Each structure stands twice: as structure tokens, then as C-alpha cells.
């Protein structure tokens, strides 16, 4: 059976170079980085070099990078400390954020009685910055804005410079989940007035279980996990040296190859969209998928013209044909409530139809795209 992986927004295939580097580190650098002897110092040196590498790509100070277990922990760190330690009494967010943000905000609201306001979305699911400005103007309460850079289900991109500037003008903190953008775009955090970001290595061909938080210098952020003094006191727990080095290697390669890989993946996305439109009448795309300035090049969210009854079998049939994709984000694939992202802006008629997220990487080919289109066409016409 032919196998096609089009679910890179959920997780990516690790690069061979990353696996080789991590294997070398696991074999030769097994000392605890907190130990004072040479084994520990060698491991600590790898971590600090990785920190400098990551900071260099984002144009920030190495001290502003905190290694975590991934994006979810980084989001939780920023949001919890902002409310608990930094005096935030109000959070402005959107209904299409990742659940790592939305569920954390729900918990903070229940525990700390903070105000939560949701910025409006336009008909394509993009943040209405005019409404955001109105919300920021409406209160002098200490506020944090939490909006993601690239939406993980529909691919819409936030103008982070505009939002960051808006937040700064209103003395609001800005938290931005960048899990779907770091490693895919050149991001200069010296030019973007963002206070906290979250990043995960497995979204750019690195290992699972490791990521980092960017925390703006002198923000006053306090730890979420207590214990030792690792990560300059911001995150207790013995560091996963091989994973951190794997993250560093993956980010290095991503930046070295970004222009050509971006062009190639973008051509695959456009080819896929064109072929779907040619072969499947009445197909629709969710979000700003066809707008290259407002949508990421890495994914396409497709609304298929089939009945609800037939829709129940769609993912099962695709899986039988060896095609991996997502009904929603992988983090909520066990839920039968449908996508909270699509529910936030689609009309009732389109919500009755199945929507599938296809996401791409350098490892995909046009031949694979042709195969997927043929399978979808056959399923719809059967």
C-alpha cells in the first residue's frame, strides 16, 4: 500500500542529521549538566551553545531563551506567571487559539477570577485588529494579549508586528504562540514587541519532548516548575541534553535551507489546491489558505462537498489508502466535538461538511499529491 504523510502540522519527520547528532550526544555526553565534574561541564557546555544558537536565529539574548518540554509547557509558563506574578487581571485572546492556551486561560479564570475577552474574527477566521484596538482602549486594567502567529488548523497568519506595537502602546503584555512559525520563517524578535513566545522542536524536523520559551529580559516571569536551579532558575529539572542539541541542529538546518524548502513546499500547496479545484467541484478552502500574504505555506484546510453520513467514513477511508492527515489538530483528534477553530467562524452549512487539514514538508512530492487527489475524487464520486 502506498503511504503518504500529509500531517506535518501535527508533527514532522526527524531529519537524519538530527538523529545522528542526538545519537552522538547520548553516547558521549551523559553527564548531568548540573554536576561540577568534567562530564557535567561538557553537557552544560552543549546546552549553553544551543541556547546561543537559538537566540542568534531570533536575534535575542541567550538569557531570554528557556528550554522546556515543548510548546504547551512554554505557553503555560507565560500565562500562569503573568497572572500569578505580574499582576495581569485581564486576558484578551481569540477562540481559535491552541488548547494549550485556551484551557490554561479557562483555569486561570476559575482560580484567579480574571477577565477574559475574545477578539472578533473576520469571515476567514483572521483576527480583527480594529476590534483588538477597541478592547485595549476599553480598560486600564493590567492586560495580557495572547494570540498565535500561525494558526495550526487553518494556517492564518497574524501580523505580529502590528499587534505587538498595539500592545506596547497600551502597556499590555503580548504572548504569542509561535509553534507553527519558528523554523519555517525568519523571525526577528528584536523587531517584534512580543514579551513571551512558545516553540516546539518537533514542528521543524526536530525531536519531540523539547521546545523553548522566549521570555523578554526583565519581564519578572517566575517559574512554573520548582525544584533545582536549572535554566537560570526559570525551569527546574535535569535538562534533556540530547533533545536540546537535537532542537539546535534542527533549527540550524531549517534556517540554512529555508529559502529553497519554503519555495518547494509552497509550490506543493498551490499545486494541491489547484488540482483539488480542477477535480472536485464545489470544494472550498477554510481560512485565508489561498492568500500567500495571510496564510502559511505549510498547510491547507479543505472543506469537501459530501454529506454528513459519508463524512463519517472519510478519514477512515483515507487511512486505509495510506494517507495521513487530520480532521482537526492532532491535539484534539480524540474529541467528537469538531474543530473549535472552524466552529468559531464557519457558517452552519459548511460546518455540516467534513473539513480536512493537509500539511506538507520537504519530504512530500507531486506524485503523492496526485495520488491523494485521485483518492479524494474517487471517494466523493462513489
Coordinates of C-alpha atoms in Angstrom, one line a residue, residues 21-368:
X21 CA 23.7 14.4 16.2
X22 CA 21.4 13.2 19.1
X23 CA 22.8 9.7 19.0
X24 CA 26.4 11.0 19.3
X25 CA 25.4 13.2 22.3
X26 CA 23.5 10.4 24.0
X27 CA 26.6 8.1 23.8
X28 CA 29.3 10.6 24.7
X29 CA 27.6 13.4 26.8
X30 CA 25.7 11.6 29.5
X31 CA 26.9 13.7 32.5
X32 CA 24.3 15.7 34.5
X33 CA 24.7 19.3 33.4
X34 CA 24.4 20.4 37.0
X35 CA 27.4 18.4 38.1
X36 CA 30.7 20.2 38.7
X37 CA 32.9 17.5 37.2
X38 CA 34.1 17.4 33.6
X39 CA 31.2 15.1 32.4
X40 CA 28.7 17.6 33.8
X41 CA 30.6 20.6 32.4
X42 CA 30.7 19.1 28.9
X43 CA 26.9 18.5 28.9
X44 CA 26.3 22.0 30.3
X45 CA 28.5 23.5 27.5
X46 CA 26.3 21.8 24.8
X47 CA 23.2 23.3 26.4
X48 CA 24.7 26.8 26.5
X49 CA 25.9 26.6 23.0
X50 CA 22.5 25.5 21.9
X51 CA 20.9 28.4 23.8
X52 CA 23.3 30.9 22.0
X53 CA 22.4 29.3 18.6
X54 CA 18.7 29.6 19.2
X55 CA 19.0 33.1 20.5
X56 CA 21.1 34.1 17.4
X57 CA 18.4 33.0 15.0
X58 CA 15.8 35.0 16.8
X59 CA 18.1 38.0 17.4
X60 CA 17.7 38.0 21.2
X61 CA 19.9 37.5 24.2
X62 CA 20.8 33.9 25.2
X63 CA 19.5 34.6 28.7
X64 CA 16.0 35.1 27.2
X65 CA 15.7 31.5 26.0
X66 CA 14.4 28.9 28.4
X67 CA 14.3 25.3 27.3
X68 CA 11.1 23.4 28.1
X69 CA 9.4 20.1 27.3
X70 CA 7.6 21.8 24.3
X71 CA 5.2 24.5 23.3
X72 CA 2.5 23.5 25.8
X73 CA 4.7 24.0 28.8
X74 CA 6.1 27.3 27.3
X75 CA 2.5 28.6 26.9
X76 CA 1.6 27.5 30.4
X77 CA 4.7 29.1 31.9
X78 CA 4.0 32.5 30.4
X79 CA 0.2 32.6 31.0
X80 CA 0.4 31.3 34.6
X81 CA 3.2 33.6 35.7
X82 CA 1.7 36.6 34.0
X83 CA -1.4 36.3 36.2
X84 CA 0.1 34.9 39.3
X85 CA 3.2 37.1 39.4
X86 CA 3.0 40.0 37.0
X87 CA -0.4 41.5 38.1
X88 CA -2.4 40.6 34.9
X89 CA -6.1 40.9 35.7
X90 CA -7.4 40.6 32.1
X91 CA -6.5 38.4 29.1
X92 CA -7.5 39.2 25.5
X93 CA -7.3 36.2 23.2
X94 CA -9.3 34.6 20.4
X95 CA -11.5 31.5 20.1
X96 CA -9.1 29.9 17.6
X97 CA -6.1 29.6 19.8
X98 CA -4.4 26.2 20.6
X99 CA -6.0 24.4 23.6
X100 CA -2.7 24.8 25.4
X101 CA -3.7 28.5 25.6
X102 CA -7.5 28.3 25.8
X103 CA -7.6 25.7 28.5
X104 CA -4.9 27.4 30.6
X105 CA -6.8 30.7 30.4
X106 CA -10.0 28.9 31.5
X107 CA -8.2 27.5 34.5
X108 CA -6.7 30.9 35.3
X109 CA -10.2 32.5 35.1
X110 CA -11.6 29.9 37.5
X111 CA -8.7 30.2 40.0
X112 CA -7.9 33.9 39.9
X113 CA -11.2 35.5 38.7
X114 CA -9.5 37.3 35.8
X115 CA -11.5 38.9 33.0
X116 CA -11.2 37.1 29.6
X117 CA -12.3 38.8 26.4
X118 CA -12.3 37.3 22.9
X119 CA -11.3 39.4 19.9
X120 CA -13.6 39.2 16.9
X121 CA -12.7 37.2 13.8
X122 CA -13.4 38.0 10.2
X123 CA -15.2 35.7 7.8
X124 CA -11.9 33.9 7.0
X125 CA -11.0 33.3 10.7
X126 CA -8.4 36.1 10.9
X127 CA -8.1 38.3 14.0
X128 CA -9.9 41.7 13.7
X129 CA -7.2 44.1 14.7
X130 CA -9.7 47.0 14.8
X131 CA -11.7 45.2 17.5
X132 CA -8.4 44.3 19.3
X133 CA -7.6 48.1 19.4
X134 CA -11.1 48.7 20.8
X135 CA -10.6 46.1 23.5
X136 CA -7.3 47.5 24.5
X137 CA -8.7 51.0 24.7
X138 CA -11.7 49.9 26.8
X139 CA -9.9 49.4 30.1
X140 CA -6.8 50.4 32.1
X141 CA -6.7 47.0 33.8
X142 CA -3.3 45.2 33.6
X143 CA -3.8 43.2 30.4
X144 CA -2.1 40.4 28.5
X145 CA -2.9 39.7 24.9
X146 CA -2.4 36.0 23.8
X147 CA -2.7 35.4 20.0
X148 CA -0.8 32.8 18.0
X149 CA 1.4 33.7 15.0
X150 CA 0.3 30.9 12.7
X151 CA -3.0 29.0 13.3
X152 CA -2.3 25.3 13.5
X153 CA -5.6 24.3 11.8
X154 CA -6.3 26.8 9.1
X155 CA -2.9 28.4 8.6
X156 CA -3.9 32.0 9.0
X157 CA -1.0 34.3 9.9
X158 CA -1.2 37.1 12.5
X159 CA 0.6 40.4 11.8
X160 CA 2.7 40.1 14.9
X161 CA 4.5 43.4 14.4
X162 CA 1.2 45.3 14.2
X163 CA -0.3 43.5 17.3
X164 CA 3.0 43.9 19.2
X165 CA 3.1 47.6 18.6
X166 CA -0.6 47.9 19.6
X167 CA 0.1 46.1 22.8
X168 CA 3.2 48.2 23.6
X169 CA 1.2 51.4 23.0
X170 CA -1.4 50.3 25.6
X171 CA 1.1 48.9 28.1
X172 CA -0.3 45.4 27.6
X173 CA 1.9 42.3 27.6
X174 CA 2.0 40.2 24.4
X175 CA 2.2 36.4 24.5
X176 CA 2.5 34.8 21.1
X177 CA 2.5 31.0 20.4
X178 CA 5.0 30.6 17.6
X179 CA 4.9 26.8 17.4
X180 CA 3.9 26.7 13.8
X181 CA 6.2 29.5 12.6
X182 CA 9.6 29.2 14.1
X183 CA 11.7 27.0 11.9
X184 CA 9.6 28.0 8.9
X185 CA 10.1 31.7 8.8
X186 CA 12.8 34.2 9.6
X187 CA 11.7 35.8 12.9
X188 CA 13.5 38.8 14.4
X189 CA 12.2 39.2 18.0
X190 CA 14.3 42.4 18.3
X191 CA 11.8 44.0 15.9
X192 CA 8.6 42.4 17.2
X193 CA 7.4 43.8 20.5
X194 CA 6.5 40.4 22.0
X195 CA 7.1 39.5 25.6
X196 CA 6.7 35.7 25.6
X197 CA 6.7 33.1 22.9
X198 CA 6.4 29.3 22.8
X199 CA 8.2 27.0 20.4
X200 CA 8.3 23.2 19.8
X201 CA 11.2 21.3 18.1
X202 CA 9.1 18.6 16.5
X203 CA 7.3 21.1 14.3
X204 CA 10.6 21.7 12.3
X205 CA 12.0 18.2 12.0
X206 CA 13.4 18.0 15.5
X207 CA 12.7 15.7 18.4
X208 CA 9.5 15.5 20.4
X209 CA 9.6 16.5 24.1
X210 CA 11.6 19.6 23.8
X211 CA 11.0 23.3 23.0
X212 CA 11.6 26.7 24.4
X213 CA 10.1 29.8 25.7
X214 CA 11.3 33.2 24.8
X215 CA 11.0 35.5 27.8
X216 CA 11.7 39.2 27.4
X217 CA 14.5 40.4 29.7
X218 CA 13.4 41.9 33.0
X219 CA 9.8 40.7 32.5
X220 CA 9.7 39.4 36.0
X221 CA 8.4 35.9 34.9
X222 CA 8.6 33.3 37.7
X223 CA 9.0 29.5 37.2
X224 CA 6.1 27.1 36.7
X225 CA 8.1 24.1 37.8
X226 CA 10.0 24.2 41.0
X227 CA 13.0 22.2 42.2
X228 CA 16.6 22.8 41.1
X229 CA 18.1 26.0 39.7
X230 CA 18.3 24.8 36.1
X231 CA 17.6 27.2 33.3
X232 CA 18.8 30.1 35.4
X233 CA 16.1 29.3 38.0
X234 CA 13.2 29.6 35.4
X235 CA 12.6 25.9 34.9
X236 CA 13.6 23.2 37.4
X237 CA 14.5 19.7 36.3
X238 CA 17.6 18.0 34.7
X239 CA 17.9 19.2 31.2
X240 CA 17.4 16.7 28.3
X241 CA 20.8 17.4 26.7
X242 CA 20.4 15.2 23.6
X243 CA 16.9 16.7 22.9
X244 CA 18.2 20.3 23.3
X245 CA 21.1 19.6 20.9
X246 CA 18.6 18.0 18.5
X247 CA 16.4 21.1 18.6
X248 CA 19.5 23.2 17.9
X249 CA 20.6 21.1 15.0
X250 CA 17.0 21.0 13.5
X251 CA 16.8 24.8 13.8
X252 CA 20.2 25.3 12.2
X253 CA 19.3 23.1 9.2
X254 CA 15.8 24.7 8.9
X255 CA 17.4 28.2 8.6
X256 CA 20.2 27.0 6.2
X257 CA 17.6 25.5 3.8
X258 CA 14.7 27.8 4.5
X259 CA 14.5 29.7 1.1
X260 CA 14.6 26.6 -1.1
X261 CA 12.4 24.4 1.1
X262 CA 9.9 27.2 1.6
X263 CA 9.6 27.7 -2.2
X264 CA 9.3 23.9 -2.8
X265 CA 6.7 23.3 -0.1
X266 CA 4.7 26.4 -1.2
X267 CA 4.6 25.0 -4.8
X268 CA 3.2 21.7 -3.4
X269 CA 0.5 23.5 -1.5
X270 CA -0.5 25.6 -4.5
X271 CA -0.4 22.5 -6.8
X272 CA -2.6 20.6 -4.4
X273 CA -5.1 23.4 -4.2
X274 CA -5.2 23.8 -8.0
X275 CA -5.7 20.1 -8.5
X276 CA -8.5 19.9 -6.0
X277 CA -10.3 22.7 -7.7
X278 CA -9.9 21.1 -11.1
X279 CA -11.0 17.6 -9.9
X280 CA -13.6 18.3 -7.2
X281 CA -16.4 20.7 -8.0
X282 CA -17.7 22.9 -5.1
X283 CA -14.6 22.3 -3.0
X284 CA -13.8 25.1 -0.5
X285 CA -10.8 26.2 1.5
X286 CA -11.1 27.2 5.1
X287 CA -9.3 30.3 6.3
X288 CA -7.1 32.5 4.1
X289 CA -5.5 29.4 2.6
X290 CA -5.2 30.9 -0.9
X291 CA -3.8 34.2 0.3
X292 CA 0.0 33.9 0.3
X293 CA 0.4 37.0 2.5
X294 CA -2.0 35.9 5.2
X295 CA -1.6 32.1 5.2
X296 CA 1.3 29.9 5.9
X297 CA 2.8 27.8 3.1
X298 CA 2.8 24.6 5.1
X299 CA -0.8 23.7 5.3
X300 CA -4.2 23.7 3.5
X301 CA -7.6 23.2 5.2
X302 CA -10.1 21.8 2.8
X303 CA -13.9 21.6 3.1
X304 CA -15.3 18.7 1.0
X305 CA -18.7 18.6 -0.7
X306 CA -20.1 15.4 0.8
X307 CA -23.0 14.5 3.1
X308 CA -22.6 14.1 6.9
X309 CA -23.2 10.4 6.7
X310 CA -20.4 10.0 4.1
X311 CA -18.1 12.3 6.0
X312 CA -18.0 9.9 9.0
X313 CA -16.1 7.4 6.8
X314 CA -13.7 9.9 5.2
X315 CA -10.7 9.8 7.5
X316 CA -11.1 6.0 7.8
X317 CA -11.0 5.6 4.1
X318 CA -8.0 7.9 3.6
X319 CA -6.2 5.9 6.3
X320 CA -7.0 2.7 4.5
X321 CA -5.4 4.2 1.4
X322 CA -2.3 5.0 3.4
X323 CA -2.9 8.8 3.6
X324 CA -2.2 10.5 6.9
X325 CA -4.0 13.9 7.5
X326 CA -6.1 15.5 10.2
X327 CA -9.7 16.2 10.8
X328 CA -8.5 18.9 13.2
X329 CA -5.3 19.4 15.1
X330 CA -3.8 16.2 16.4
X331 CA -4.0 17.5 20.0
X332 CA -7.8 17.2 19.8
X333 CA -8.3 14.3 17.4
X334 CA -9.9 12.1 20.1
X335 CA -12.7 14.6 20.5
X336 CA -16.1 14.3 18.7
X337 CA -17.0 17.9 19.2
X338 CA -15.5 19.0 15.9
X339 CA -12.9 21.7 15.5
X340 CA -13.2 24.6 17.9
X341 CA -11.3 26.7 15.3
X342 CA -13.8 26.0 12.5
X343 CA -16.7 26.3 14.9
X344 CA -15.5 29.9 15.7
X345 CA -16.1 31.3 12.2
X346 CA -17.6 28.9 9.6
X347 CA -21.3 29.1 8.7
X348 CA -23.7 26.3 9.7
X349 CA -23.8 24.9 6.1
X350 CA -20.1 24.5 5.9
X351 CA -19.8 23.1 9.4
X352 CA -22.0 20.2 8.2
X353 CA -19.4 19.2 5.7
X354 CA -16.1 17.4 6.5
X355 CA -13.0 19.6 6.7
X356 CA -9.6 18.1 6.5
X357 CA -6.2 19.6 7.2
X358 CA -3.4 18.6 4.9
X359 CA 0.1 19.8 5.9
X360 CA 3.3 19.5 4.0
X361 CA 7.0 19.2 4.3
X362 CA 10.2 18.9 2.2
X363 CA 9.6 15.1 2.1
X364 CA 6.4 15.3 0.1
X365 CA 6.2 15.0 -3.7
X366 CA 3.9 16.0 -6.5
X367 CA 3.3 12.3 -7.2
X368 CA 1.9 12.0 -3.6

